[in-house]
PDB file of C-alpha atoms in Angstrom:
ATOM      1  CA  UNK A   1      92.176  96.653 112.302  1.00 93.00           C
ATOM      2  CA  UNK A   2      91.479  95.739 115.887  1.00 92.00           C
ATOM      3  CA  UNK A   3      94.250  93.199 116.113  1.00 94.00           C
ATOM      4  CA  UNK A   4      97.028  94.114 113.681  1.00 94.00           C
ATOM      5  CA  UNK A   5      99.165  97.077 112.696  1.00 94.00           C
ATOM      6  CA  UNK A   6      98.692  96.169 109.023  1.00 94.00           C
ATOM      7  CA  UNK A   7      95.043  95.681 108.095  1.00 94.00           C
ATOM      8  CA  UNK A   8      93.836  93.150 105.551  1.00 96.00           C
ATOM      9  CA  UNK A   9      91.049  93.727 103.019  1.00 96.00           C
ATOM     10  CA  UNK A  10      88.369  92.249 105.248  1.00 97.00           C
ATOM     11  CA  UNK A  11      88.941  94.662 108.131  1.00 97.00           C
ATOM     12  CA  UNK A  12      89.651  97.661 105.916  1.00 97.00           C
ATOM     13  CA  UNK A  13      86.525  97.205 103.805  1.00 98.00           C
ATOM     14  CA  UNK A  14      84.470  96.531 106.946  1.00 97.00           C
ATOM     15  CA  UNK A  15      85.624  99.916 108.156  1.00 96.00           C
ATOM     16  CA  UNK A  16      84.725 101.555 104.846  1.00 96.00           C
ATOM     17  CA  UNK A  17      81.277  99.947 104.686  1.00 97.00           C
ATOM     18  CA  UNK A  18      80.260 100.096 108.346  1.00 97.00           C
ATOM     19  CA  UNK A  19      82.366 102.637 110.179  1.00 96.00           C
ATOM     20  CA  UNK A  20      83.315  99.872 112.627  1.00 94.00           C
ATOM     21  CA  UNK A  21      86.720  98.348 113.372  1.00 93.00           C
ATOM     22  CA  UNK A  22      87.057  94.579 113.006  1.00 95.00           C
ATOM     23  CA  UNK A  23      89.792  91.984 113.405  1.00 96.00           C
ATOM     24  CA  UNK A  24      91.721  91.009 110.315  1.00 97.00           C
ATOM     25  CA  UNK A  25      89.859  88.392 108.313  1.00 97.00           C
ATOM     26  CA  UNK A  26      86.439  89.321 109.717  1.00 97.00           C
ATOM     27  CA  UNK A  27      83.689  90.482 107.343  1.00 97.00           C
ATOM     28  CA  UNK A  28      81.366  93.262 108.631  1.00 97.00           C
ATOM     29  CA  UNK A  29      81.258  92.032 112.229  1.00 96.00           C
ATOM     30  CA  UNK A  30      82.741  93.303 115.492  1.00 89.00           C
ATOM     31  CA  UNK A  31      82.985  91.170 118.592  1.00 77.00           C
ATOM     32  CA  UNK A  32      80.411  88.744 117.189  1.00 77.00           C
ATOM     33  CA  UNK A  33      77.916  91.535 116.473  1.00 89.00           C
ATOM     34  CA  UNK A  34      76.741  92.371 112.980  1.00 94.00           C
ATOM     35  CA  UNK A  35      77.741  95.813 111.685  1.00 97.00           C
ATOM     36  CA  UNK A  36      75.305  97.503 109.332  1.00 97.00           C
ATOM     37  CA  UNK A  37      76.731  98.138 105.819  1.00 98.00           C
ATOM     38  CA  UNK A  38      76.114 100.958 103.404  1.00 98.00           C
ATOM     39  CA  UNK A  39      74.507  98.546 100.951  1.00 98.00           C
ATOM     40  CA  UNK A  40      72.055  97.406 103.616  1.00 98.00           C
ATOM     41  CA  UNK A  41      71.217 100.991 104.528  1.00 98.00           C
ATOM     42  CA  UNK A  42      70.615 101.778 100.870  1.00 98.00           C
ATOM     43  CA  UNK A  43      68.255  98.856 100.430  1.00 98.00           C
ATOM     44  CA  UNK A  44      66.391  99.721 103.604  1.00 97.00           C
ATOM     45  CA  UNK A  45      65.795 103.220 102.248  1.00 97.00           C
ATOM     46  CA  UNK A  46      64.333 101.936  98.983  1.00 97.00           C
ATOM     47  CA  UNK A  47      67.452 102.557  96.953  1.00 98.00           C
ATOM     48  CA  UNK A  48      69.090 100.158  94.511  1.00 98.00           C
ATOM     49  CA  UNK A  49      72.454  98.602  95.466  1.00 98.00           C
ATOM     50  CA  UNK A  50      75.196  96.806  93.602  1.00 98.00           C
ATOM     51  CA  UNK A  51      78.710  95.427  93.645  1.00 98.00           C
ATOM     52  CA  UNK A  52      81.237  95.307  90.821  1.00 98.00           C
ATOM     53  CA  UNK A  53      84.695  93.744  91.092  1.00 98.00           C
ATOM     54  CA  UNK A  54      87.419  92.103  89.012  1.00 98.00           C
ATOM     55  CA  UNK A  55      88.064  89.564  91.779  1.00 98.00           C
ATOM     56  CA  UNK A  56      85.628  86.957  93.061  1.00 98.00           C
ATOM     57  CA  UNK A  57      82.411  88.566  94.214  1.00 98.00           C
ATOM     58  CA  UNK A  58      82.905  86.538  97.414  1.00 98.00           C
ATOM     59  CA  UNK A  59      86.389  87.983  98.058  1.00 98.00           C
ATOM     60  CA  UNK A  60      86.814  90.143 101.157  1.00 98.00           C
ATOM     61  CA  UNK A  61      86.229  93.600  99.653  1.00 98.00           C
ATOM     62  CA  UNK A  62      82.953  92.953  97.822  1.00 98.00           C
ATOM     63  CA  UNK A  63      81.819  90.565 100.569  1.00 98.00           C
ATOM     64  CA  UNK A  64      81.992  93.277 103.211  1.00 98.00           C
ATOM     65  CA  UNK A  65      79.231  95.166 101.444  1.00 98.00           C
ATOM     66  CA  UNK A  66      76.600  92.414 101.815  1.00 98.00           C
ATOM     67  CA  UNK A  67      77.753  89.575 104.110  1.00 98.00           C
ATOM     68  CA  UNK A  68      78.630  89.040 107.766  1.00 97.00           C
ATOM     69  CA  UNK A  69      81.042  86.172 108.544  1.00 97.00           C
ATOM     70  CA  UNK A  70      83.764  85.577 111.086  1.00 95.00           C
ATOM     71  CA  UNK A  71      86.330  84.457 108.499  1.00 97.00           C
ATOM     72  CA  UNK A  72      86.820  85.763 105.006  1.00 97.00           C
ATOM     73  CA  UNK A  73      87.653  82.228 103.851  1.00 98.00           C
ATOM     74  CA  UNK A  74      83.987  81.168 104.329  1.00 98.00           C
ATOM     75  CA  UNK A  75      83.185  82.031 100.721  1.00 98.00           C
ATOM     76  CA  UNK A  76      80.428  79.447 100.395  1.00 97.00           C
ATOM     77  CA  UNK A  77      78.599  81.215 103.248  1.00 98.00           C
ATOM     78  CA  UNK A  78      79.325  84.603 101.684  1.00 98.00           C
ATOM     79  CA  UNK A  79      77.787  83.482  98.391  1.00 98.00           C
ATOM     80  CA  UNK A  80      74.706  82.159 100.176  1.00 98.00           C
ATOM     81  CA  UNK A  81      74.150  85.606 101.703  1.00 98.00           C
ATOM     82  CA  UNK A  82      73.179  86.837  98.257  1.00 98.00           C
ATOM     83  CA  UNK A  83      70.271  84.444  97.593  1.00 98.00           C
ATOM     84  CA  UNK A  84      66.971  85.967  98.711  1.00 98.00           C
ATOM     85  CA  UNK A  85      64.970  83.565 100.874  1.00 97.00           C
ATOM     86  CA  UNK A  86      67.649  80.855 100.782  1.00 97.00           C
ATOM     87  CA  UNK A  87      69.512  79.331 103.682  1.00 97.00           C
ATOM     88  CA  UNK A  88      72.120  81.824 104.874  1.00 98.00           C
ATOM     89  CA  UNK A  89      70.546  84.810 103.113  1.00 98.00           C
ATOM     90  CA  UNK A  90      71.294  88.224 104.593  1.00 98.00           C
ATOM     91  CA  UNK A  91      67.766  89.454 105.289  1.00 98.00           C
ATOM     92  CA  UNK A  92      69.071  92.979 105.894  1.00 98.00           C
ATOM     93  CA  UNK A  93      69.234  93.288 102.101  1.00 98.00           C
ATOM     94  CA  UNK A  94      65.444  93.164 101.991  1.00 96.00           C
ATOM     95  CA  UNK A  95      63.110  90.854 100.118  1.00 96.00           C
ATOM     96  CA  UNK A  96      64.824  91.257  96.758  1.00 94.00           C
ATOM     97  CA  UNK A  97      68.545  91.403  97.636  1.00 98.00           C
ATOM     98  CA  UNK A  98      71.263  93.252  95.749  1.00 98.00           C
ATOM     99  CA  UNK A  99      70.170  94.581  92.342  1.00 98.00           C
ATOM    100  CA  UNK A 100      73.524  94.109  90.553  1.00 98.00           C
ATOM    101  CA  UNK A 101      76.467  91.808  91.217  1.00 98.00           C
ATOM    102  CA  UNK A 102      79.254  91.633  88.573  1.00 98.00           C
ATOM    103  CA  UNK A 103      82.636  89.930  88.829  1.00 98.00           C
ATOM    104  CA  UNK A 104      84.253  86.510  89.056  1.00 98.00           C
ATOM    105  CA  UNK A 105      83.838  83.599  91.409  1.00 98.00           C
ATOM    106  CA  UNK A 106      81.188  81.308  89.906  1.00 98.00           C
ATOM    107  CA  UNK A 107      82.704  78.301  91.693  1.00 97.00           C
ATOM    108  CA  UNK A 108      81.340  79.423  95.085  1.00 98.00           C
ATOM    109  CA  UNK A 109      77.854  79.430  93.578  1.00 98.00           C
ATOM    110  CA  UNK A 110      77.829  76.293  91.399  1.00 96.00           C
ATOM    111  CA  UNK A 111      80.522  73.981  92.682  1.00 88.00           C
ATOM    112  CA  UNK A 112      79.579  73.597  96.337  1.00 94.00           C
ATOM    113  CA  UNK A 113      80.034  70.881  98.927  1.00 93.00           C
ATOM    114  CA  UNK A 114      76.429  71.283 100.043  1.00 95.00           C
ATOM    115  CA  UNK A 115      75.069  70.462  96.598  1.00 95.00           C
ATOM    116  CA  UNK A 116      73.245  73.778  96.165  1.00 97.00           C
ATOM    117  CA  UNK A 117      73.259  75.549  92.809  1.00 98.00           C
ATOM    118  CA  UNK A 118      72.978  79.154  93.902  1.00 98.00           C
ATOM    119  CA  UNK A 119      72.760  80.450  90.366  1.00 98.00           C
ATOM    120  CA  UNK A 120      69.701  78.273  89.746  1.00 98.00           C
ATOM    121  CA  UNK A 121      68.217  79.577  92.994  1.00 98.00           C
ATOM    122  CA  UNK A 122      68.919  83.145  91.943  1.00 98.00           C
ATOM    123  CA  UNK A 123      67.302  82.577  88.540  1.00 98.00           C
ATOM    124  CA  UNK A 124      64.281  81.178  90.346  1.00 97.00           C
ATOM    125  CA  UNK A 125      64.105  84.478  92.241  1.00 97.00           C
ATOM    126  CA  UNK A 126      64.066  86.435  89.010  1.00 97.00           C
ATOM    127  CA  UNK A 127      67.743  87.203  88.590  1.00 98.00           C
ATOM    128  CA  UNK A 128      69.241  87.498  85.151  1.00 98.00           C
ATOM    129  CA  UNK A 129      72.576  85.653  84.881  1.00 98.00           C
ATOM    130  CA  UNK A 130      74.778  86.763  81.985  1.00 98.00           C
ATOM    131  CA  UNK A 131      77.928  84.683  81.548  1.00 98.00           C
ATOM    132  CA  UNK A 132      79.920  86.606  78.899  1.00 98.00           C
ATOM    133  CA  UNK A 133      80.496  90.063  77.466  1.00 98.00           C
ATOM    134  CA  UNK A 134      77.847  89.837  74.755  1.00 98.00           C
ATOM    135  CA  UNK A 135      75.189  88.780  77.237  1.00 98.00           C
ATOM    136  CA  UNK A 136      76.176  91.611  79.562  1.00 98.00           C
ATOM    137  CA  UNK A 137      75.956  94.207  76.804  1.00 97.00           C
ATOM    138  CA  UNK A 138      72.589  92.822  75.686  1.00 97.00           C
ATOM    139  CA  UNK A 139      70.994  93.268  79.118  1.00 97.00           C
ATOM    140  CA  UNK A 140      67.978  95.576  78.974  1.00 96.00           C
ATOM    141  CA  UNK A 141      68.698  98.281  81.573  1.00 95.00           C
ATOM    142  CA  UNK A 142      65.023  99.216  81.638  1.00 91.00           C
ATOM    143  CA  UNK A 143      63.978  95.833  83.052  1.00 91.00           C
ATOM    144  CA  UNK A 144      63.538  95.954  86.805  1.00 88.00           C
ATOM    145  CA  UNK A 145      64.728  92.385  87.439  1.00 95.00           C
ATOM    146  CA  UNK A 146      68.037  92.074  89.340  1.00 98.00           C
ATOM    147  CA  UNK A 147      71.176  90.678  87.684  1.00 98.00           C
ATOM    148  CA  UNK A 148      74.208  88.691  88.759  1.00 98.00           C
ATOM    149  CA  UNK A 149      76.978  88.224  86.199  1.00 98.00           C
ATOM    150  CA  UNK A 150      79.820  85.863  87.104  1.00 98.00           C
ATOM    151  CA  UNK A 151      82.380  85.813  84.321  1.00 98.00           C
ATOM    152  CA  UNK A 152      85.126  83.551  85.693  1.00 98.00           C
ATOM    153  CA  UNK A 153      85.441  80.538  87.963  1.00 97.00           C
ATOM    154  CA  UNK A 154      87.665  82.461  90.344  1.00 98.00           C
ATOM    155  CA  UNK A 155      89.194  85.904  89.914  1.00 98.00           C
ATOM    156  CA  UNK A 156      88.775  87.538  86.532  1.00 98.00           C
ATOM    157  CA  UNK A 157      91.755  87.792  84.150  1.00 98.00           C
ATOM    158  CA  UNK A 158      94.272  90.647  84.128  1.00 97.00           C
ATOM    159  CA  UNK A 159      93.404  93.300  81.556  1.00 95.00           C
ATOM    160  CA  UNK A 160      96.313  92.441  79.295  1.00 94.00           C
ATOM    161  CA  UNK A 161      95.311  88.762  79.190  1.00 95.00           C
ATOM    162  CA  UNK A 162      91.524  89.135  79.138  1.00 96.00           C
ATOM    163  CA  UNK A 163      89.493  87.386  76.462  1.00 97.00           C
ATOM    164  CA  UNK A 164      87.169  90.270  75.629  1.00 97.00           C
ATOM    165  CA  UNK A 165      84.465  87.923  74.328  1.00 97.00           C
ATOM    166  CA  UNK A 166      84.300  86.013  77.577  1.00 97.00           C
ATOM    167  CA  UNK A 167      85.123  88.565  80.254  1.00 98.00           C
ATOM    168  CA  UNK A 168      83.844  92.148  80.152  1.00 98.00           C
ATOM    169  CA  UNK A 169      86.167  94.946  81.230  1.00 98.00           C
ATOM    170  CA  UNK A 170      85.749  96.764  84.527  1.00 98.00           C
ATOM    171  CA  UNK A 171      84.531  99.765  82.525  1.00 98.00           C
ATOM    172  CA  UNK A 172      81.878  97.661  80.785  1.00 98.00           C
ATOM    173  CA  UNK A 173      80.674  96.161  84.048  1.00 98.00           C
ATOM    174  CA  UNK A 174      80.599  99.540  85.797  1.00 98.00           C
ATOM    175  CA  UNK A 175      78.696 101.224  82.990  1.00 98.00           C
ATOM    176  CA  UNK A 176      76.099  98.498  82.795  1.00 98.00           C
ATOM    177  CA  UNK A 177      75.696  98.441  86.585  1.00 98.00           C
ATOM    178  CA  UNK A 178      75.033 102.195  86.647  1.00 98.00           C
ATOM    179  CA  UNK A 179      72.625 101.843  83.732  1.00 97.00           C
ATOM    180  CA  UNK A 180      70.595  99.276  85.664  1.00 97.00           C
ATOM    181  CA  UNK A 181      70.810 100.868  89.122  1.00 98.00           C
ATOM    182  CA  UNK A 182      70.053 104.401  87.969  1.00 97.00           C
ATOM    183  CA  UNK A 183      66.522 103.422  86.993  1.00 96.00           C
ATOM    184  CA  UNK A 184      65.607 103.425  90.683  1.00 97.00           C
ATOM    185  CA  UNK A 185      63.964 106.814  91.378  1.00 97.00           C
ATOM    186  CA  UNK A 186      65.295 106.773  94.950  1.00 97.00           C
ATOM    187  CA  UNK A 187      68.910 106.602  93.853  1.00 97.00           C
ATOM    188  CA  UNK A 188      71.481 103.850  94.266  1.00 98.00           C
ATOM    189  CA  UNK A 189      74.653 102.664  96.019  1.00 98.00           C
ATOM    190  CA  UNK A 190      77.366 100.996  93.947  1.00 98.00           C
ATOM    191  CA  UNK A 191      80.746  99.664  95.144  1.00 98.00           C
ATOM    192  CA  UNK A 192      83.313  99.234  92.338  1.00 98.00           C
ATOM    193  CA  UNK A 193      86.620  97.497  93.032  1.00 98.00           C
ATOM    194  CA  UNK A 194      89.615  97.209  90.742  1.00 98.00           C
ATOM    195  CA  UNK A 195      90.706  94.194  92.760  1.00 97.00           C
ATOM    196  CA  UNK A 196      93.360  92.957  90.366  1.00 98.00           C
ATOM    197  CA  UNK A 197      95.576  95.885  91.305  1.00 98.00           C
ATOM    198  CA  UNK A 198      96.027  94.242  94.712  1.00 95.00           C
ATOM    199  CA  UNK A 199      96.379  90.780  93.191  1.00 95.00           C
ATOM    200  CA  UNK A 200      99.232  91.956  90.973  1.00 97.00           C
ATOM    201  CA  UNK A 201     100.962  93.545  93.941  1.00 96.00           C
ATOM    202  CA  UNK A 202     100.726  90.288  95.866  1.00 94.00           C
ATOM    203  CA  UNK A 203     103.202  88.890  93.357  1.00 94.00           C
ATOM    204  CA  UNK A 204     105.137  92.199  93.065  1.00 96.00           C
ATOM    205  CA  UNK A 205     104.221  92.531  89.388  1.00 97.00           C
ATOM    206  CA  UNK A 206     104.443  96.282  88.932  1.00 97.00           C
ATOM    207  CA  UNK A 207     103.519  96.199  85.252  1.00 97.00           C
ATOM    208  CA  UNK A 208     100.245  94.406  85.830  1.00 97.00           C
ATOM    209  CA  UNK A 209      99.465  96.560  88.846  1.00 98.00           C
ATOM    210  CA  UNK A 210      99.856  99.686  86.723  1.00 98.00           C
ATOM    211  CA  UNK A 211      97.774  98.215  83.893  1.00 98.00           C
ATOM    212  CA  UNK A 212      94.983  97.422  86.363  1.00 98.00           C
ATOM    213  CA  UNK A 213      95.209 100.904  87.855  1.00 98.00           C
ATOM    214  CA  UNK A 214      94.715 102.343  84.380  1.00 98.00           C
ATOM    215  CA  UNK A 215      91.735 100.035  83.882  1.00 98.00           C
ATOM    216  CA  UNK A 216      90.277 101.239  87.157  1.00 98.00           C
ATOM    217  CA  UNK A 217      90.799 104.877  86.078  1.00 98.00           C
ATOM    218  CA  UNK A 218      88.899 104.168  82.846  1.00 98.00           C
ATOM    219  CA  UNK A 219      86.004 102.743  84.866  1.00 98.00           C
ATOM    220  CA  UNK A 220      85.964 105.869  87.052  1.00 97.00           C
ATOM    221  CA  UNK A 221      85.868 108.114  84.028  1.00 97.00           C
ATOM    222  CA  UNK A 222      83.000 106.122  82.557  1.00 96.00           C
ATOM    223  CA  UNK A 223      81.115 106.341  85.872  1.00 97.00           C
ATOM    224  CA  UNK A 224      81.577 110.109  86.085  1.00 96.00           C
ATOM    225  CA  UNK A 225      80.483 110.527  82.462  1.00 96.00           C
ATOM    226  CA  UNK A 226      77.215 108.722  83.155  1.00 91.00           C
TER     227      UNK A 226
END
């Protein structure tokens, strides 16, 4: 972090994704200048790119892969950065945008003060929009259309409390994402976050943090196996 001894997720993920230091709370920017992300570089090279998280897809860590805002709290602006051709779209993601986005946070897309329904806009651009585990599993990985799956209004549920019919596991989301992205002959970039580890630690809940770490480990094993 440029301005703190202890970095937050916005500055740390900005560093991961761009190689640039930022102030705490800033998403992929430095001194007002946009910092190029790995996802943007992948898209510019003809690769596929995706984001998977158990938090909101507009939370700081996933946001730093595809958005550029001065405050991580601007989640409505972050969501808009994903809609190709729409107001606020991040054109550095190319004409088609990210190929896969899985996680929580539907509220930033459908319950907005500006009246926009970003999910409807994404569907109009050809995106598939699964809303539960069955629909995610049923996705045809051979179809070239992009996909955004938002499975909770805000963050997804902890593993031990998850309704498996409504919310897919991190492993299921990761495996499906790789299945879709790997069809690109030029390769792909995928960011996977087990974000509920951090959320559990915010409330010093060691049991949940460990459970979420195990869930993340399962997702890693599935990714390696594919």
